[in-house]
Amino acid sequence: MGETKRGALIIFEGLDRSGKSTQYLRSKGRTVEFIPFPDRSTPIGKLIDMYLRREIDMSEEALHLLFCANRRERVDFIQECISTGIDVVCDRYAYSGVAYSLAKGLPADWVRAGDVGMPQPDVVLFFEVSPEVACQRGGFGEERLETGELQRKVRETMKLLRKPFWQMVNADGDVQTVEGEVRAIVDHLDLHLPLQLLDQI
Ligand code: FDM
Ligand code: MG
């Protein structure tokens, strides 16, 4: 009694341009910290940003490890927020990391090992948007990894990663409809158990 309830770790996953960030901004109402992955503000995030904007090259393996390391850079912050009752919303997480690298053909066991021990989400909201709708939304195709072919593979691979704590959200609809779906899910999270760590992805 009287204890502060811990914060929730909420992940938004889905294709590029599926409106995930918009959803976050419109669904606040609690104390929320928002972390986009890749987090381009950190030292490792800056390297990833340079790669995505075609300023530097690197091997797919090195890139995969940088994406994993970039998430590790923020673990202390995530845990501090959760334990003080602040919700953390991440735009992408280990599932993007695994799905993109598997879609490129990197070895499955090696890829999936990179995020073991990361905080386990309370919920992953998977925003499903048809590729046609995604392509029509602004800015698509400017960065590396945004080709239609890779996106299609990622979409298929992502579905194989589905866990009991995933919830599918139809993101083709208008913003208000999607927002309603998100609120209903987030309002019913059970935060009585302590935050767990991922033992597999
Ligand atoms: N991406 C993102 C990965 O390939 N692996 C990862 O671990 C993460 C977090 O990076 F194409 C890809 C997904 C996307 C690109 O992401 C940049 P944003 O959300 O468009 O910034
Ligand atoms: Mg992008």
mmCIF file of C-alpha atoms and ligand atoms in Angstrom:
data_model
loop_
_atom_site.group_PDB
_atom_site.id
_atom_site.type_symbol
_atom_site.label_atom_id
_atom_site.label_comp_id
_atom_site.label_asym_id
_atom_site.label_seq_id
_atom_site.Cartn_x
_atom_site.Cartn_y
_atom_site.Cartn_z
ATOM 1 C CA MET A 1 0.000 0.000 0.000
ATOM 2 C CA GLY A 2 1.209 3.485 -0.811
ATOM 3 C CA GLU A 3 3.971 2.182 -3.090
ATOM 4 C CA THR A 4 4.479 3.945 -6.390
ATOM 5 C CA LYS A 5 3.439 1.663 -9.199
ATOM 6 C CA ARG A 6 6.328 1.063 -11.578
ATOM 7 C CA GLY A 7 6.291 2.538 -15.043
ATOM 8 C CA ALA A 8 5.483 0.478 -18.123
ATOM 9 C CA LEU A 9 7.846 -0.393 -20.940
ATOM 10 C CA ILE A 10 5.824 0.063 -24.105
ATOM 11 C CA ILE A 11 7.245 -0.662 -27.538
ATOM 12 C CA PHE A 12 5.924 0.583 -30.843
ATOM 13 C CA GLU A 13 6.962 -1.636 -33.731
ATOM 14 C CA GLY A 14 5.937 -1.666 -37.358
ATOM 15 C CA LEU A 15 7.093 -0.592 -40.745
ATOM 16 C CA ASP A 16 8.763 2.722 -41.425
ATOM 17 C CA ARG A 17 6.251 5.534 -41.723
ATOM 18 C CA SER A 18 3.488 3.584 -40.027
ATOM 19 C CA GLY A 19 2.621 6.641 -37.930
ATOM 20 C CA LYS A 20 4.151 5.317 -34.685
ATOM 21 C CA SER A 21 5.559 8.628 -33.471
ATOM 22 C CA THR A 22 2.300 10.432 -34.138
ATOM 23 C CA GLN A 23 0.562 7.847 -32.012
ATOM 24 C CA TYR A 24 2.835 8.494 -29.088
ATOM 25 C CA LEU A 25 2.339 12.259 -29.200
ATOM 26 C CA ARG A 26 -1.410 11.917 -29.250
ATOM 27 C CA SER A 27 -1.765 9.299 -26.585
ATOM 28 C CA LYS A 28 0.063 10.860 -23.648
ATOM 29 C CA GLY A 29 -1.702 11.558 -20.407
ATOM 30 C CA ARG A 30 0.792 9.793 -18.164
ATOM 31 C CA THR A 31 4.388 10.731 -17.429
ATOM 32 C CA VAL A 32 6.167 9.341 -20.454
ATOM 33 C CA GLU A 33 9.724 9.247 -21.716
ATOM 34 C CA PHE A 34 10.014 8.595 -25.422
ATOM 35 C CA ILE A 35 13.045 6.864 -26.918
ATOM 36 C CA PRO A 36 13.386 6.295 -30.653
ATOM 37 C CA PHE A 37 15.650 3.424 -31.706
ATOM 38 C CA PRO A 38 18.039 3.980 -33.286
ATOM 39 C CA ASP A 39 18.662 6.801 -30.797
ATOM 40 C CA ARG A 40 20.708 9.021 -33.081
ATOM 41 C CA SER A 41 21.749 11.381 -30.249
ATOM 42 C CA THR A 42 24.244 8.988 -28.611
ATOM 43 C CA PRO A 43 27.849 8.344 -29.767
ATOM 44 C CA ILE A 44 26.876 5.007 -31.332
ATOM 45 C CA GLY A 45 23.634 6.464 -32.652
ATOM 46 C CA LYS A 46 25.608 9.088 -34.547
ATOM 47 C CA LEU A 47 27.504 6.362 -36.401
ATOM 48 C CA ILE A 48 24.245 4.606 -37.277
ATOM 49 C CA ASP A 49 22.807 7.899 -38.498
ATOM 50 C CA MET A 50 25.830 8.469 -40.749
ATOM 51 C CA TYR A 51 25.417 4.973 -42.171
ATOM 52 C CA LEU A 52 21.697 5.440 -42.843
ATOM 53 C CA ARG A 53 22.319 8.777 -44.553
ATOM 54 C CA ARG A 54 24.971 7.094 -46.751
ATOM 55 C CA GLU A 55 27.900 9.062 -45.315
ATOM 56 C CA ILE A 56 29.835 5.978 -44.192
ATOM 57 C CA ASP A 57 29.800 2.284 -45.087
ATOM 58 C CA MET A 58 30.121 -0.732 -42.838
ATOM 59 C CA SER A 59 29.423 -4.458 -42.917
ATOM 60 C CA GLU A 60 25.932 -5.730 -42.109
ATOM 61 C CA GLU A 61 27.363 -7.547 -39.064
ATOM 62 C CA ALA A 62 28.976 -4.394 -37.687
ATOM 63 C CA LEU A 63 25.749 -2.479 -38.258
ATOM 64 C CA HIS A 64 23.718 -5.128 -36.432
ATOM 65 C CA LEU A 65 26.024 -4.923 -33.413
ATOM 66 C CA LEU A 66 25.828 -1.134 -33.391
ATOM 67 C CA PHE A 67 22.027 -1.244 -33.320
ATOM 68 C CA CYS A 68 22.247 -3.640 -30.320
ATOM 69 C CA ALA A 69 24.862 -1.481 -28.588
ATOM 70 C CA ASN A 70 22.715 1.596 -29.180
ATOM 71 C CA ARG A 71 19.877 -0.031 -27.186
ATOM 72 C CA ARG A 72 22.308 -0.984 -24.409
ATOM 73 C CA GLU A 73 23.359 2.655 -24.166
ATOM 74 C CA ARG A 74 19.870 3.470 -22.881
ATOM 75 C CA VAL A 75 19.225 0.542 -20.490
ATOM 76 C CA ASP A 76 20.170 2.376 -17.277
ATOM 77 C CA PHE A 77 17.867 5.237 -18.213
ATOM 78 C CA ILE A 78 15.007 2.863 -19.046
ATOM 79 C CA GLN A 79 15.337 1.029 -15.727
ATOM 80 C CA GLU A 80 15.557 4.249 -13.739
ATOM 81 C CA CYS A 81 12.357 5.549 -15.358
ATOM 82 C CA ILE A 82 10.442 2.322 -14.826
ATOM 83 C CA SER A 83 11.425 2.075 -11.162
ATOM 84 C CA THR A 84 10.332 5.659 -10.468
ATOM 85 C CA GLY A 85 6.909 5.181 -12.053
ATOM 86 C CA ILE A 86 7.629 6.787 -15.422
ATOM 87 C CA ASP A 87 6.440 5.007 -18.560
ATOM 88 C CA VAL A 88 8.946 4.483 -21.344
ATOM 89 C CA VAL A 89 7.735 4.354 -24.942
ATOM 90 C CA CYS A 90 10.248 3.101 -27.479
ATOM 91 C CA ASP A 91 9.765 3.602 -31.190
ATOM 92 C CA ARG A 92 11.308 0.293 -32.364
ATOM 93 C CA TYR A 93 13.293 -2.099 -30.164
ATOM 94 C CA ALA A 94 15.019 -5.470 -30.387
ATOM 95 C CA TYR A 95 12.302 -6.758 -32.748
ATOM 96 C CA SER A 96 13.280 -4.278 -35.448
ATOM 97 C CA GLY A 97 16.901 -5.223 -34.791
ATOM 98 C CA VAL A 98 16.213 -8.915 -35.303
ATOM 99 C CA ALA A 99 13.709 -8.567 -38.161
ATOM 100 C CA TYR A 100 15.889 -6.316 -40.324
ATOM 101 C CA SER A 101 19.010 -8.423 -39.838
ATOM 102 C CA LEU A 102 17.182 -11.713 -40.485
ATOM 103 C CA ALA A 103 15.598 -10.178 -43.593
ATOM 104 C CA LYS A 104 19.114 -9.389 -44.835
ATOM 105 C CA GLY A 105 20.108 -13.037 -44.312
ATOM 106 C CA LEU A 106 22.385 -12.818 -41.256
ATOM 107 C CA PRO A 107 22.575 -16.073 -39.196
ATOM 108 C CA ALA A 108 19.504 -16.436 -36.976
ATOM 109 C CA ASP A 109 21.080 -17.590 -33.702
ATOM 110 C CA TRP A 110 23.758 -14.922 -33.858
ATOM 111 C CA VAL A 111 21.222 -12.205 -34.646
ATOM 112 C CA ARG A 112 18.823 -13.225 -31.887
ATOM 113 C CA ALA A 113 21.542 -13.398 -29.223
ATOM 114 C CA GLY A 114 22.348 -9.691 -29.423
ATOM 115 C CA ASP A 115 19.458 -8.461 -27.280
ATOM 116 C CA VAL A 116 19.259 -11.196 -24.641
ATOM 117 C CA GLY A 117 19.154 -9.582 -21.198
ATOM 118 C CA MET A 118 17.495 -6.373 -22.361
ATOM 119 C CA PRO A 119 14.426 -5.244 -20.378
ATOM 120 C CA GLN A 120 11.342 -7.183 -21.469
ATOM 121 C CA PRO A 121 8.517 -4.993 -22.777
ATOM 122 C CA ASP A 122 5.166 -5.005 -20.988
ATOM 123 C CA VAL A 123 3.588 -4.724 -24.387
ATOM 124 C CA VAL A 124 4.680 -4.501 -28.005
ATOM 125 C CA LEU A 125 2.157 -2.626 -30.117
ATOM 126 C CA PHE A 126 2.667 -3.827 -33.646
ATOM 127 C CA PHE A 127 1.317 -1.237 -36.056
ATOM 128 C CA GLU A 128 0.198 -3.059 -39.153
ATOM 129 C CA VAL A 129 0.046 -0.858 -42.209
ATOM 130 C CA SER A 130 -0.332 -2.108 -45.751
ATOM 131 C CA PRO A 131 2.813 -1.444 -47.859
ATOM 132 C CA GLU A 132 0.722 0.673 -50.252
ATOM 133 C CA VAL A 133 -0.380 3.032 -47.480
ATOM 134 C CA ALA A 134 3.148 3.145 -45.989
ATOM 135 C CA CYS A 135 4.697 4.118 -49.345
ATOM 136 C CA GLN A 136 2.238 7.011 -49.722
ATOM 137 C CA ARG A 137 3.188 8.567 -46.377
ATOM 138 C CA GLY A 138 5.807 11.314 -46.463
ATOM 139 C CA GLY A 139 9.564 10.868 -46.574
ATOM 140 C CA PHE A 140 9.569 7.213 -47.526
ATOM 141 C CA GLY A 141 12.613 5.945 -49.406
ATOM 142 C CA GLU A 142 15.120 8.662 -48.520
ATOM 143 C CA GLU A 143 17.372 6.568 -46.269
ATOM 144 C CA ARG A 144 19.091 3.250 -46.612
ATOM 145 C CA LEU A 145 16.943 0.203 -45.706
ATOM 146 C CA GLU A 146 13.774 1.873 -46.994
ATOM 147 C CA THR A 147 13.400 -0.093 -50.227
ATOM 148 C CA GLY A 148 10.081 -1.806 -50.809
ATOM 149 C CA GLU A 149 11.677 -5.246 -51.170
ATOM 150 C CA LEU A 150 13.451 -5.175 -47.793
ATOM 151 C CA GLN A 151 10.323 -3.746 -46.147
ATOM 152 C CA ARG A 152 8.259 -6.640 -47.460
ATOM 153 C CA LYS A 153 10.741 -9.179 -46.059
ATOM 154 C CA VAL A 154 10.909 -7.380 -42.715
ATOM 155 C CA ARG A 155 7.122 -7.458 -42.508
ATOM 156 C CA GLU A 156 7.081 -11.239 -42.999
ATOM 157 C CA THR A 157 9.996 -11.826 -40.621
ATOM 158 C CA MET A 158 8.488 -9.617 -37.925
ATOM 159 C CA LYS A 159 5.384 -11.810 -37.791
ATOM 160 C CA LEU A 160 7.534 -14.824 -36.879
ATOM 161 C CA LEU A 161 8.817 -12.993 -33.800
ATOM 162 C CA ARG A 162 5.374 -12.566 -32.303
ATOM 163 C CA LYS A 163 5.109 -13.168 -28.529
ATOM 164 C CA PRO A 164 2.153 -13.342 -26.107
ATOM 165 C CA PHE A 165 2.785 -9.734 -25.055
ATOM 166 C CA TRP A 166 2.370 -8.444 -28.631
ATOM 167 C CA GLN A 167 -0.785 -6.670 -29.698
ATOM 168 C CA MET A 168 -1.615 -5.964 -33.303
ATOM 169 C CA VAL A 169 -2.929 -2.493 -34.157
ATOM 170 C CA ASN A 170 -4.429 -1.738 -37.571
ATOM 171 C CA ALA A 171 -2.613 1.453 -38.590
ATOM 172 C CA ASP A 172 -4.318 1.988 -41.961
ATOM 173 C CA GLY A 173 -7.176 3.851 -40.257
ATOM 174 C CA ASP A 174 -7.335 7.520 -39.298
ATOM 175 C CA VAL A 175 -5.319 8.780 -36.343
ATOM 176 C CA GLN A 176 -8.262 8.954 -33.889
ATOM 177 C CA THR A 177 -9.264 5.337 -34.514
ATOM 178 C CA VAL A 178 -5.720 4.094 -34.032
ATOM 179 C CA GLU A 179 -5.277 6.243 -30.936
ATOM 180 C CA GLY A 180 -8.380 4.653 -29.383
ATOM 181 C CA GLU A 181 -6.950 1.179 -29.938
ATOM 182 C CA VAL A 182 -3.642 2.187 -28.352
ATOM 183 C CA ARG A 183 -5.262 3.754 -25.284
ATOM 184 C CA ALA A 184 -7.422 0.688 -24.642
ATOM 185 C CA ILE A 185 -4.348 -1.553 -24.619
ATOM 186 C CA VAL A 186 -2.100 0.740 -22.577
ATOM 187 C CA ASP A 187 -4.787 1.397 -19.938
ATOM 188 C CA HIS A 188 -5.084 -2.323 -19.184
ATOM 189 C CA LEU A 189 -1.451 -3.207 -18.577
ATOM 190 C CA ASP A 190 -0.739 -5.215 -15.402
ATOM 191 C CA LEU A 191 2.275 -3.623 -13.701
ATOM 192 C CA HIS A 192 2.317 -5.649 -10.486
ATOM 193 C CA LEU A 193 5.221 -7.908 -11.438
ATOM 194 C CA PRO A 194 8.698 -6.371 -11.583
ATOM 195 C CA LEU A 195 10.219 -5.658 -14.983
ATOM 196 C CA GLN A 196 11.617 -8.872 -16.510
ATOM 197 C CA LEU A 197 14.642 -9.323 -18.774
ATOM 198 C CA LEU A 198 14.435 -10.913 -22.230
ATOM 199 C CA ASP A 199 15.784 -14.463 -22.230
ATOM 200 C CA GLN A 200 15.013 -14.896 -25.922
ATOM 201 C CA ILE A 201 13.901 -12.775 -28.823
HETATM 202 N N1 FDM B 1 16.711 -0.592 -37.892
HETATM 203 C C1 FDM B 1 16.328 -0.062 -36.706
HETATM 204 C C2 FDM B 1 17.469 -1.739 -37.961
HETATM 205 O O1 FDM B 1 17.815 -2.215 -39.054
HETATM 206 N N2 FDM B 1 17.847 -2.357 -36.799
HETATM 207 C C3 FDM B 1 17.493 -1.869 -35.576
HETATM 208 O O2 FDM B 1 17.849 -2.453 -34.531
HETATM 209 C C4 FDM B 1 16.705 -0.671 -35.523
HETATM 210 C C5 FDM B 1 16.299 -0.101 -34.201
HETATM 211 O O3 FDM B 1 16.986 1.399 -39.090
HETATM 212 F F1 FDM B 1 15.085 1.185 -41.599
HETATM 213 C C6 FDM B 1 16.389 0.113 -39.143
HETATM 214 C C7 FDM B 1 14.942 0.377 -39.404
HETATM 215 C C8 FDM B 1 14.973 1.596 -40.287
HETATM 216 C C9 FDM B 1 16.252 2.312 -39.912
HETATM 217 O O4 FDM B 1 15.013 3.570 -38.298
HETATM 218 C C10 FDM B 1 16.058 3.633 -39.230
HETATM 219 P P1 FDM B 1 14.005 4.827 -38.148
HETATM 220 O O5 FDM B 1 12.930 4.352 -37.194
HETATM 221 O O6 FDM B 1 13.489 5.080 -39.539
HETATM 222 O O7 FDM B 1 14.822 5.967 -37.604
HETATM 223 MG MG MG B 2 13.058 5.475 -41.175
#
